[in-house]
């Protein structure tokens, strides 16, 4: 077997492993961002529910 072919194959394998690790890192980062967005969404929902509750009380007092 030609040694040059082995070296090129090893280089390609190293590149693939690096790409795989980069994708794993990006995936981890995106999961963290997703979790932060979900927490923010829940916070906004709770705040809107609180505000709607106040509006309902005002509406009942006026009626």
Coordinates of C-alpha atoms in Angstrom, one line a residue:
X1 CA 0.0 0.0 0.0
X2 CA 1.3 3.5 -0.9
X3 CA 2.3 5.3 2.3
X4 CA 1.0 8.6 0.8
X5 CA -2.5 7.2 0.6
X6 CA -2.3 6.2 4.3
X7 CA -1.2 9.7 5.3
X8 CA -3.9 11.3 3.3
X9 CA -6.5 9.0 4.8
X10 CA -5.2 9.8 8.3
X11 CA -5.4 13.5 7.5
X12 CA -9.0 13.2 6.3
X13 CA -9.9 11.2 9.4
X14 CA -8.4 13.9 11.6
X15 CA -10.4 16.5 9.8
X16 CA -13.6 14.5 10.2
X17 CA -12.9 14.0 13.9
X18 CA -12.3 17.7 14.4
X19 CA -15.6 18.5 12.5
X20 CA -17.4 16.0 14.7
X21 CA -16.0 17.6 17.8
X22 CA -16.9 21.1 16.5
X23 CA -20.5 19.9 15.9
X24 CA -20.7 18.4 19.4
X25 CA -19.5 21.7 20.9
X26 CA -22.0 23.7 18.8
X27 CA -24.8 21.3 19.8
X28 CA -23.9 21.7 23.5
X29 CA -24.0 25.5 23.0
X30 CA -27.3 25.4 21.2
X31 CA -28.8 23.3 23.9
X32 CA -27.8 25.9 26.5
X33 CA -29.3 28.7 24.4
X34 CA -32.5 26.7 24.0
X35 CA -32.7 26.2 27.7
X36 CA -32.2 29.9 28.3
X37 CA -34.9 30.8 25.7
X38 CA -37.3 28.3 27.3
X39 CA -36.8 29.8 30.8
X40 CA -37.3 33.3 29.3
X41 CA -40.5 32.2 27.6
X42 CA -41.8 30.8 30.9
X43 CA -40.9 34.0 32.7
X44 CA -42.7 36.1 30.0
X45 CA -45.8 33.8 30.2
X46 CA -45.9 34.2 34.0
X47 CA -45.6 37.9 33.7
X48 CA -48.4 38.1 31.1
X49 CA -50.6 35.9 33.2
X50 CA -50.0 38.2 36.1
X51 CA -50.9 41.2 34.0
X52 CA -54.0 39.6 32.6
X53 CA -55.1 38.7 36.1
X54 CA -54.8 42.4 37.1
X55 CA -56.8 43.4 34.0
X56 CA -59.5 40.9 34.9
X57 CA -59.8 42.3 38.5
X58 CA -60.1 45.8 37.1
X59 CA -62.7 44.7 34.6
X60 CA -64.7 43.0 37.4
X61 CA -64.5 46.1 39.6
X62 CA -65.7 48.3 36.8
X63 CA -68.6 46.0 35.9

